[in-house]
Amino acid sequence: MKIDNQTYANHRRMHPLFHFVFSLLALVLLISSVIELVRSVQSGNQVLPAFLFLLISIIVVIVFLLIRSYPLKAQDRAIRAEESLRHYVLTQKLLDSRLTIGQITALRFASDEEFPALCQRAAAEQWSPDTIKKSIKSWRSDDYRI
């Protein structure tokens, strides 16, 4: 999905099936399994099935978190490599080692003209990723990350 004229205001993207449907279903499953376990303990019967239901719910939540975090880590590595190469091509210098991965992923939105200066300021002043994004004057779209 291509976003026309991506800016700070519209750069965040959500995948509805994952961010809304799957997350809501995982939350409902976890809450209902806790309620079922409490009811089973209070009534004194059939605690094992309720416990197994809770265990499965916890596993689903863990899987939900992992299937989001692993691809983001891979994307972060790719972004770091791309932005390091871009910085080197533009300045013939390595990217400042003080920059965090969060700062680098924010800097990817900066145009080539402002990228080197923003890298220096972000490293020197330890800007947050949000501050970096708000400082960008000429936005460079990233249409691949969700």
JSON list of C-alpha atoms in Angstrom, two decimals:
[
{"chain": "A", "resi": 1, "resn": "MET", "atom": "CA", "xyz": [0.00, 0.00, 0.00]},
{"chain": "A", "resi": 2, "resn": "LYS", "atom": "CA", "xyz": [1.54, 3.29, -1.11]},
{"chain": "A", "resi": 3, "resn": "ILE", "atom": "CA", "xyz": [0.82, 6.40, 0.92]},
{"chain": "A", "resi": 4, "resn": "ASP", "atom": "CA", "xyz": [0.84, 9.58, -1.17]},
{"chain": "A", "resi": 5, "resn": "ASN", "atom": "CA", "xyz": [2.94, 12.35, 0.32]},
{"chain": "A", "resi": 6, "resn": "GLN", "atom": "CA", "xyz": [3.80, 10.55, 3.52]},
{"chain": "A", "resi": 7, "resn": "THR", "atom": "CA", "xyz": [4.29, 12.91, 6.45]},
{"chain": "A", "resi": 8, "resn": "TYR", "atom": "CA", "xyz": [4.68, 12.75, 10.21]},
{"chain": "A", "resi": 9, "resn": "ALA", "atom": "CA", "xyz": [0.89, 12.90, 10.53]},
{"chain": "A", "resi": 10, "resn": "ASN", "atom": "CA", "xyz": [0.21, 9.88, 8.32]},
{"chain": "A", "resi": 11, "resn": "HIS", "atom": "CA", "xyz": [3.37, 7.74, 8.46]},
{"chain": "A", "resi": 12, "resn": "ARG", "atom": "CA", "xyz": [2.09, 5.21, 10.99]},
{"chain": "A", "resi": 13, "resn": "ARG", "atom": "CA", "xyz": [0.37, 2.24, 9.42]},
{"chain": "A", "resi": 14, "resn": "MET", "atom": "CA", "xyz": [-1.72, -0.48, 10.91]},
{"chain": "A", "resi": 15, "resn": "HIS", "atom": "CA", "xyz": [-2.67, -3.85, 9.54]},
{"chain": "A", "resi": 16, "resn": "PRO", "atom": "CA", "xyz": [-6.34, -4.16, 10.60]},
{"chain": "A", "resi": 17, "resn": "LEU", "atom": "CA", "xyz": [-6.44, -7.96, 10.71]},
{"chain": "A", "resi": 18, "resn": "PHE", "atom": "CA", "xyz": [-3.38, -8.11, 12.97]},
{"chain": "A", "resi": 19, "resn": "HIS", "atom": "CA", "xyz": [-3.63, -4.91, 15.01]},
{"chain": "A", "resi": 20, "resn": "PHE", "atom": "CA", "xyz": [-7.37, -4.95, 15.64]},
{"chain": "A", "resi": 21, "resn": "VAL", "atom": "CA", "xyz": [-8.93, -8.36, 15.01]},
{"chain": "A", "resi": 22, "resn": "PHE", "atom": "CA", "xyz": [-6.12, -10.69, 16.16]},
{"chain": "A", "resi": 23, "resn": "SER", "atom": "CA", "xyz": [-5.13, -8.53, 19.12]},
{"chain": "A", "resi": 24, "resn": "LEU", "atom": "CA", "xyz": [-8.75, -8.20, 20.28]},
{"chain": "A", "resi": 25, "resn": "LEU", "atom": "CA", "xyz": [-9.37, -11.93, 19.93]},
{"chain": "A", "resi": 26, "resn": "ALA", "atom": "CA", "xyz": [-6.18, -12.77, 21.85]},
{"chain": "A", "resi": 27, "resn": "LEU", "atom": "CA", "xyz": [-7.20, -10.37, 24.63]},
{"chain": "A", "resi": 28, "resn": "VAL", "atom": "CA", "xyz": [-10.74, -11.80, 24.82]},
{"chain": "A", "resi": 29, "resn": "LEU", "atom": "CA", "xyz": [-9.31, -15.33, 24.91]},
{"chain": "A", "resi": 30, "resn": "LEU", "atom": "CA", "xyz": [-6.94, -14.45, 27.75]},
{"chain": "A", "resi": 31, "resn": "ILE", "atom": "CA", "xyz": [-9.59, -12.65, 29.81]},
{"chain": "A", "resi": 32, "resn": "SER", "atom": "CA", "xyz": [-12.17, -15.40, 29.34]},
{"chain": "A", "resi": 33, "resn": "SER", "atom": "CA", "xyz": [-9.64, -18.07, 30.32]},
{"chain": "A", "resi": 34, "resn": "VAL", "atom": "CA", "xyz": [-8.80, -16.20, 33.54]},
{"chain": "A", "resi": 35, "resn": "ILE", "atom": "CA", "xyz": [-12.52, -15.84, 34.32]},
{"chain": "A", "resi": 36, "resn": "GLU", "atom": "CA", "xyz": [-13.09, -19.54, 33.64]},
{"chain": "A", "resi": 37, "resn": "LEU", "atom": "CA", "xyz": [-10.19, -20.54, 35.91]},
{"chain": "A", "resi": 38, "resn": "VAL", "atom": "CA", "xyz": [-11.51, -18.34, 38.73]},
{"chain": "A", "resi": 39, "resn": "ARG", "atom": "CA", "xyz": [-15.01, -19.83, 38.34]},
{"chain": "A", "resi": 40, "resn": "SER", "atom": "CA", "xyz": [-13.61, -23.36, 38.35]},
{"chain": "A", "resi": 41, "resn": "VAL", "atom": "CA", "xyz": [-11.53, -22.75, 41.47]},
{"chain": "A", "resi": 42, "resn": "GLN", "atom": "CA", "xyz": [-14.50, -21.13, 43.26]},
{"chain": "A", "resi": 43, "resn": "SER", "atom": "CA", "xyz": [-16.86, -23.97, 42.36]},
{"chain": "A", "resi": 44, "resn": "GLY", "atom": "CA", "xyz": [-14.26, -26.62, 43.15]},
{"chain": "A", "resi": 45, "resn": "ASN", "atom": "CA", "xyz": [-14.72, -28.65, 40.00]},
{"chain": "A", "resi": 46, "resn": "GLN", "atom": "CA", "xyz": [-12.95, -29.18, 36.68]},
{"chain": "A", "resi": 47, "resn": "VAL", "atom": "CA", "xyz": [-9.89, -26.98, 37.45]},
{"chain": "A", "resi": 48, "resn": "LEU", "atom": "CA", "xyz": [-7.56, -28.84, 35.06]},
{"chain": "A", "resi": 49, "resn": "PRO", "atom": "CA", "xyz": [-9.47, -27.96, 31.84]},
{"chain": "A", "resi": 50, "resn": "ALA", "atom": "CA", "xyz": [-9.71, -24.32, 32.95]},
{"chain": "A", "resi": 51, "resn": "PHE", "atom": "CA", "xyz": [-5.99, -24.28, 33.73]},
{"chain": "A", "resi": 52, "resn": "LEU", "atom": "CA", "xyz": [-5.19, -25.77, 30.33]},
{"chain": "A", "resi": 53, "resn": "PHE", "atom": "CA", "xyz": [-7.45, -23.16, 28.70]},
{"chain": "A", "resi": 54, "resn": "LEU", "atom": "CA", "xyz": [-5.46, -20.43, 30.48]},
{"chain": "A", "resi": 55, "resn": "LEU", "atom": "CA", "xyz": [-2.17, -22.03, 29.45]},
{"chain": "A", "resi": 56, "resn": "ILE", "atom": "CA", "xyz": [-3.25, -22.13, 25.80]},
{"chain": "A", "resi": 57, "resn": "SER", "atom": "CA", "xyz": [-4.36, -18.50, 26.05]},
{"chain": "A", "resi": 58, "resn": "ILE", "atom": "CA", "xyz": [-0.96, -17.47, 27.39]},
{"chain": "A", "resi": 59, "resn": "ILE", "atom": "CA", "xyz": [0.73, -19.36, 24.56]},
{"chain": "A", "resi": 60, "resn": "VAL", "atom": "CA", "xyz": [-1.47, -17.54, 22.01]},
{"chain": "A", "resi": 61, "resn": "VAL", "atom": "CA", "xyz": [-0.56, -14.15, 23.52]},
{"chain": "A", "resi": 62, "resn": "ILE", "atom": "CA", "xyz": [3.16, -15.02, 23.46]},
{"chain": "A", "resi": 63, "resn": "VAL", "atom": "CA", "xyz": [2.92, -16.14, 19.83]},
{"chain": "A", "resi": 64, "resn": "PHE", "atom": "CA", "xyz": [1.02, -12.92, 19.04]},
{"chain": "A", "resi": 65, "resn": "LEU", "atom": "CA", "xyz": [3.85, -10.83, 20.50]},
{"chain": "A", "resi": 66, "resn": "LEU", "atom": "CA", "xyz": [6.59, -12.86, 18.82]},
{"chain": "A", "resi": 67, "resn": "ILE", "atom": "CA", "xyz": [5.08, -12.77, 15.35]},
{"chain": "A", "resi": 68, "resn": "ARG", "atom": "CA", "xyz": [5.16, -8.99, 15.61]},
{"chain": "A", "resi": 69, "resn": "SER", "atom": "CA", "xyz": [8.59, -8.54, 17.18]},
{"chain": "A", "resi": 70, "resn": "TYR", "atom": "CA", "xyz": [10.67, -10.91, 15.01]},
{"chain": "A", "resi": 71, "resn": "PRO", "atom": "CA", "xyz": [9.86, -9.27, 11.65]},
{"chain": "A", "resi": 72, "resn": "LEU", "atom": "CA", "xyz": [10.39, -5.82, 13.18]},
{"chain": "A", "resi": 73, "resn": "LYS", "atom": "CA", "xyz": [13.85, -6.84, 14.37]},
{"chain": "A", "resi": 74, "resn": "ALA", "atom": "CA", "xyz": [14.69, -8.04, 10.85]},
{"chain": "A", "resi": 75, "resn": "GLN", "atom": "CA", "xyz": [13.35, -4.80, 9.38]},
{"chain": "A", "resi": 76, "resn": "ASP", "atom": "CA", "xyz": [15.37, -2.78, 11.91]},
{"chain": "A", "resi": 77, "resn": "ARG", "atom": "CA", "xyz": [18.55, -4.55, 10.80]},
{"chain": "A", "resi": 78, "resn": "ALA", "atom": "CA", "xyz": [17.76, -3.87, 7.14]},
{"chain": "A", "resi": 79, "resn": "ILE", "atom": "CA", "xyz": [16.98, -0.21, 7.87]},
{"chain": "A", "resi": 80, "resn": "ARG", "atom": "CA", "xyz": [20.20, 0.18, 9.86]},
{"chain": "A", "resi": 81, "resn": "ALA", "atom": "CA", "xyz": [22.20, -1.26, 6.94]},
{"chain": "A", "resi": 82, "resn": "GLU", "atom": "CA", "xyz": [20.38, 0.89, 4.36]},
{"chain": "A", "resi": 83, "resn": "GLU", "atom": "CA", "xyz": [20.78, 4.09, 6.36]},
{"chain": "A", "resi": 84, "resn": "SER", "atom": "CA", "xyz": [24.43, 3.34, 7.15]},
{"chain": "A", "resi": 85, "resn": "LEU", "atom": "CA", "xyz": [25.11, 2.93, 3.44]},
{"chain": "A", "resi": 86, "resn": "ARG", "atom": "CA", "xyz": [23.13, 6.08, 2.61]},
{"chain": "A", "resi": 87, "resn": "HIS", "atom": "CA", "xyz": [25.09, 8.06, 5.21]},
{"chain": "A", "resi": 88, "resn": "TYR", "atom": "CA", "xyz": [28.38, 6.76, 3.86]},
{"chain": "A", "resi": 89, "resn": "VAL", "atom": "CA", "xyz": [27.42, 7.59, 0.26]},
{"chain": "A", "resi": 90, "resn": "LEU", "atom": "CA", "xyz": [26.37, 11.11, 1.25]},
{"chain": "A", "resi": 91, "resn": "THR", "atom": "CA", "xyz": [29.26, 11.92, 3.62]},
{"chain": "A", "resi": 92, "resn": "GLN", "atom": "CA", "xyz": [32.01, 9.30, 3.07]},
{"chain": "A", "resi": 93, "resn": "LYS", "atom": "CA", "xyz": [31.83, 8.76, 6.84]},
{"chain": "A", "resi": 94, "resn": "LEU", "atom": "CA", "xyz": [30.39, 5.98, 8.95]},
{"chain": "A", "resi": 95, "resn": "LEU", "atom": "CA", "xyz": [27.11, 6.55, 10.75]},
{"chain": "A", "resi": 96, "resn": "ASP", "atom": "CA", "xyz": [27.63, 7.85, 14.30]},
{"chain": "A", "resi": 97, "resn": "SER", "atom": "CA", "xyz": [27.80, 4.88, 16.69]},
{"chain": "A", "resi": 98, "resn": "ARG", "atom": "CA", "xyz": [25.86, 6.84, 19.34]},
{"chain": "A", "resi": 99, "resn": "LEU", "atom": "CA", "xyz": [22.69, 6.59, 17.25]},
{"chain": "A", "resi": 100, "resn": "THR", "atom": "CA", "xyz": [20.23, 4.00, 18.52]},
{"chain": "A", "resi": 101, "resn": "ILE", "atom": "CA", "xyz": [18.22, 1.76, 16.23]},
{"chain": "A", "resi": 102, "resn": "GLY", "atom": "CA", "xyz": [15.12, 3.80, 17.10]},
{"chain": "A", "resi": 103, "resn": "GLN", "atom": "CA", "xyz": [16.86, 6.99, 16.01]},
{"chain": "A", "resi": 104, "resn": "ILE", "atom": "CA", "xyz": [18.11, 5.39, 12.81]},
{"chain": "A", "resi": 105, "resn": "THR", "atom": "CA", "xyz": [14.65, 4.11, 11.91]},
{"chain": "A", "resi": 106, "resn": "ALA", "atom": "CA", "xyz": [13.29, 7.62, 12.45]},
{"chain": "A", "resi": 107, "resn": "LEU", "atom": "CA", "xyz": [16.08, 9.17, 10.36]},
{"chain": "A", "resi": 108, "resn": "ARG", "atom": "CA", "xyz": [15.12, 7.04, 7.35]},
{"chain": "A", "resi": 109, "resn": "PHE", "atom": "CA", "xyz": [12.32, 9.53, 6.66]},
{"chain": "A", "resi": 110, "resn": "ALA", "atom": "CA", "xyz": [14.74, 12.44, 6.19]},
{"chain": "A", "resi": 111, "resn": "SER", "atom": "CA", "xyz": [15.60, 13.57, 2.67]},
{"chain": "A", "resi": 112, "resn": "ASP", "atom": "CA", "xyz": [19.18, 13.19, 1.48]},
{"chain": "A", "resi": 113, "resn": "GLU", "atom": "CA", "xyz": [19.71, 16.94, 1.87]},
{"chain": "A", "resi": 114, "resn": "GLU", "atom": "CA", "xyz": [18.91, 17.03, 5.57]},
{"chain": "A", "resi": 115, "resn": "PHE", "atom": "CA", "xyz": [19.89, 13.48, 6.54]},
{"chain": "A", "resi": 116, "resn": "PRO", "atom": "CA", "xyz": [23.58, 14.07, 7.49]},
{"chain": "A", "resi": 117, "resn": "ALA", "atom": "CA", "xyz": [22.84, 17.15, 9.61]},
{"chain": "A", "resi": 118, "resn": "LEU", "atom": "CA", "xyz": [19.94, 15.44, 11.37]},
{"chain": "A", "resi": 119, "resn": "CYS", "atom": "CA", "xyz": [22.16, 12.43, 12.09]},
{"chain": "A", "resi": 120, "resn": "GLN", "atom": "CA", "xyz": [24.72, 14.69, 13.76]},
{"chain": "A", "resi": 121, "resn": "ARG", "atom": "CA", "xyz": [22.15, 16.57, 15.83]},
{"chain": "A", "resi": 122, "resn": "ALA", "atom": "CA", "xyz": [20.26, 13.42, 16.82]},
{"chain": "A", "resi": 123, "resn": "ALA", "atom": "CA", "xyz": [23.48, 11.77, 18.02]},
{"chain": "A", "resi": 124, "resn": "ALA", "atom": "CA", "xyz": [24.87, 14.84, 19.77]},
{"chain": "A", "resi": 125, "resn": "GLU", "atom": "CA", "xyz": [21.63, 15.83, 21.49]},
{"chain": "A", "resi": 126, "resn": "GLN", "atom": "CA", "xyz": [20.26, 12.28, 21.90]},
{"chain": "A", "resi": 127, "resn": "TRP", "atom": "CA", "xyz": [16.94, 13.15, 20.27]},
{"chain": "A", "resi": 128, "resn": "SER", "atom": "CA", "xyz": [14.05, 10.74, 20.62]},
{"chain": "A", "resi": 129, "resn": "PRO", "atom": "CA", "xyz": [12.76, 9.11, 17.44]},
{"chain": "A", "resi": 130, "resn": "ASP", "atom": "CA", "xyz": [9.64, 11.27, 17.68]},
{"chain": "A", "resi": 131, "resn": "THR", "atom": "CA", "xyz": [11.71, 14.47, 17.93]},
{"chain": "A", "resi": 132, "resn": "ILE", "atom": "CA", "xyz": [13.69, 13.39, 14.88]},
{"chain": "A", "resi": 133, "resn": "LYS", "atom": "CA", "xyz": [10.54, 12.78, 12.85]},
{"chain": "A", "resi": 134, "resn": "LYS", "atom": "CA", "xyz": [9.08, 16.13, 13.87]},
{"chain": "A", "resi": 135, "resn": "SER", "atom": "CA", "xyz": [12.32, 17.87, 12.83]},
{"chain": "A", "resi": 136, "resn": "ILE", "atom": "CA", "xyz": [12.22, 16.57, 9.28]},
{"chain": "A", "resi": 137, "resn": "LYS", "atom": "CA", "xyz": [11.36, 19.28, 6.77]},
{"chain": "A", "resi": 138, "resn": "SER", "atom": "CA", "xyz": [11.44, 17.24, 3.56]},
{"chain": "A", "resi": 139, "resn": "TRP", "atom": "CA", "xyz": [9.85, 13.87, 4.24]},
{"chain": "A", "resi": 140, "resn": "ARG", "atom": "CA", "xyz": [11.06, 10.73, 2.45]},
{"chain": "A", "resi": 141, "resn": "SER", "atom": "CA", "xyz": [8.41, 8.01, 2.30]},
{"chain": "A", "resi": 142, "resn": "ASP", "atom": "CA", "xyz": [8.89, 4.48, 3.59]},
{"chain": "A", "resi": 143, "resn": "ASP", "atom": "CA", "xyz": [6.06, 2.43, 2.15]},
{"chain": "A", "resi": 144, "resn": "TYR", "atom": "CA", "xyz": [7.30, -1.01, 3.19]},
{"chain": "A", "resi": 145, "resn": "ARG", "atom": "CA", "xyz": [7.15, -1.17, 6.96]},
{"chain": "A", "resi": 146, "resn": "ILE", "atom": "CA", "xyz": [3.94, -1.83, 8.86]}
]
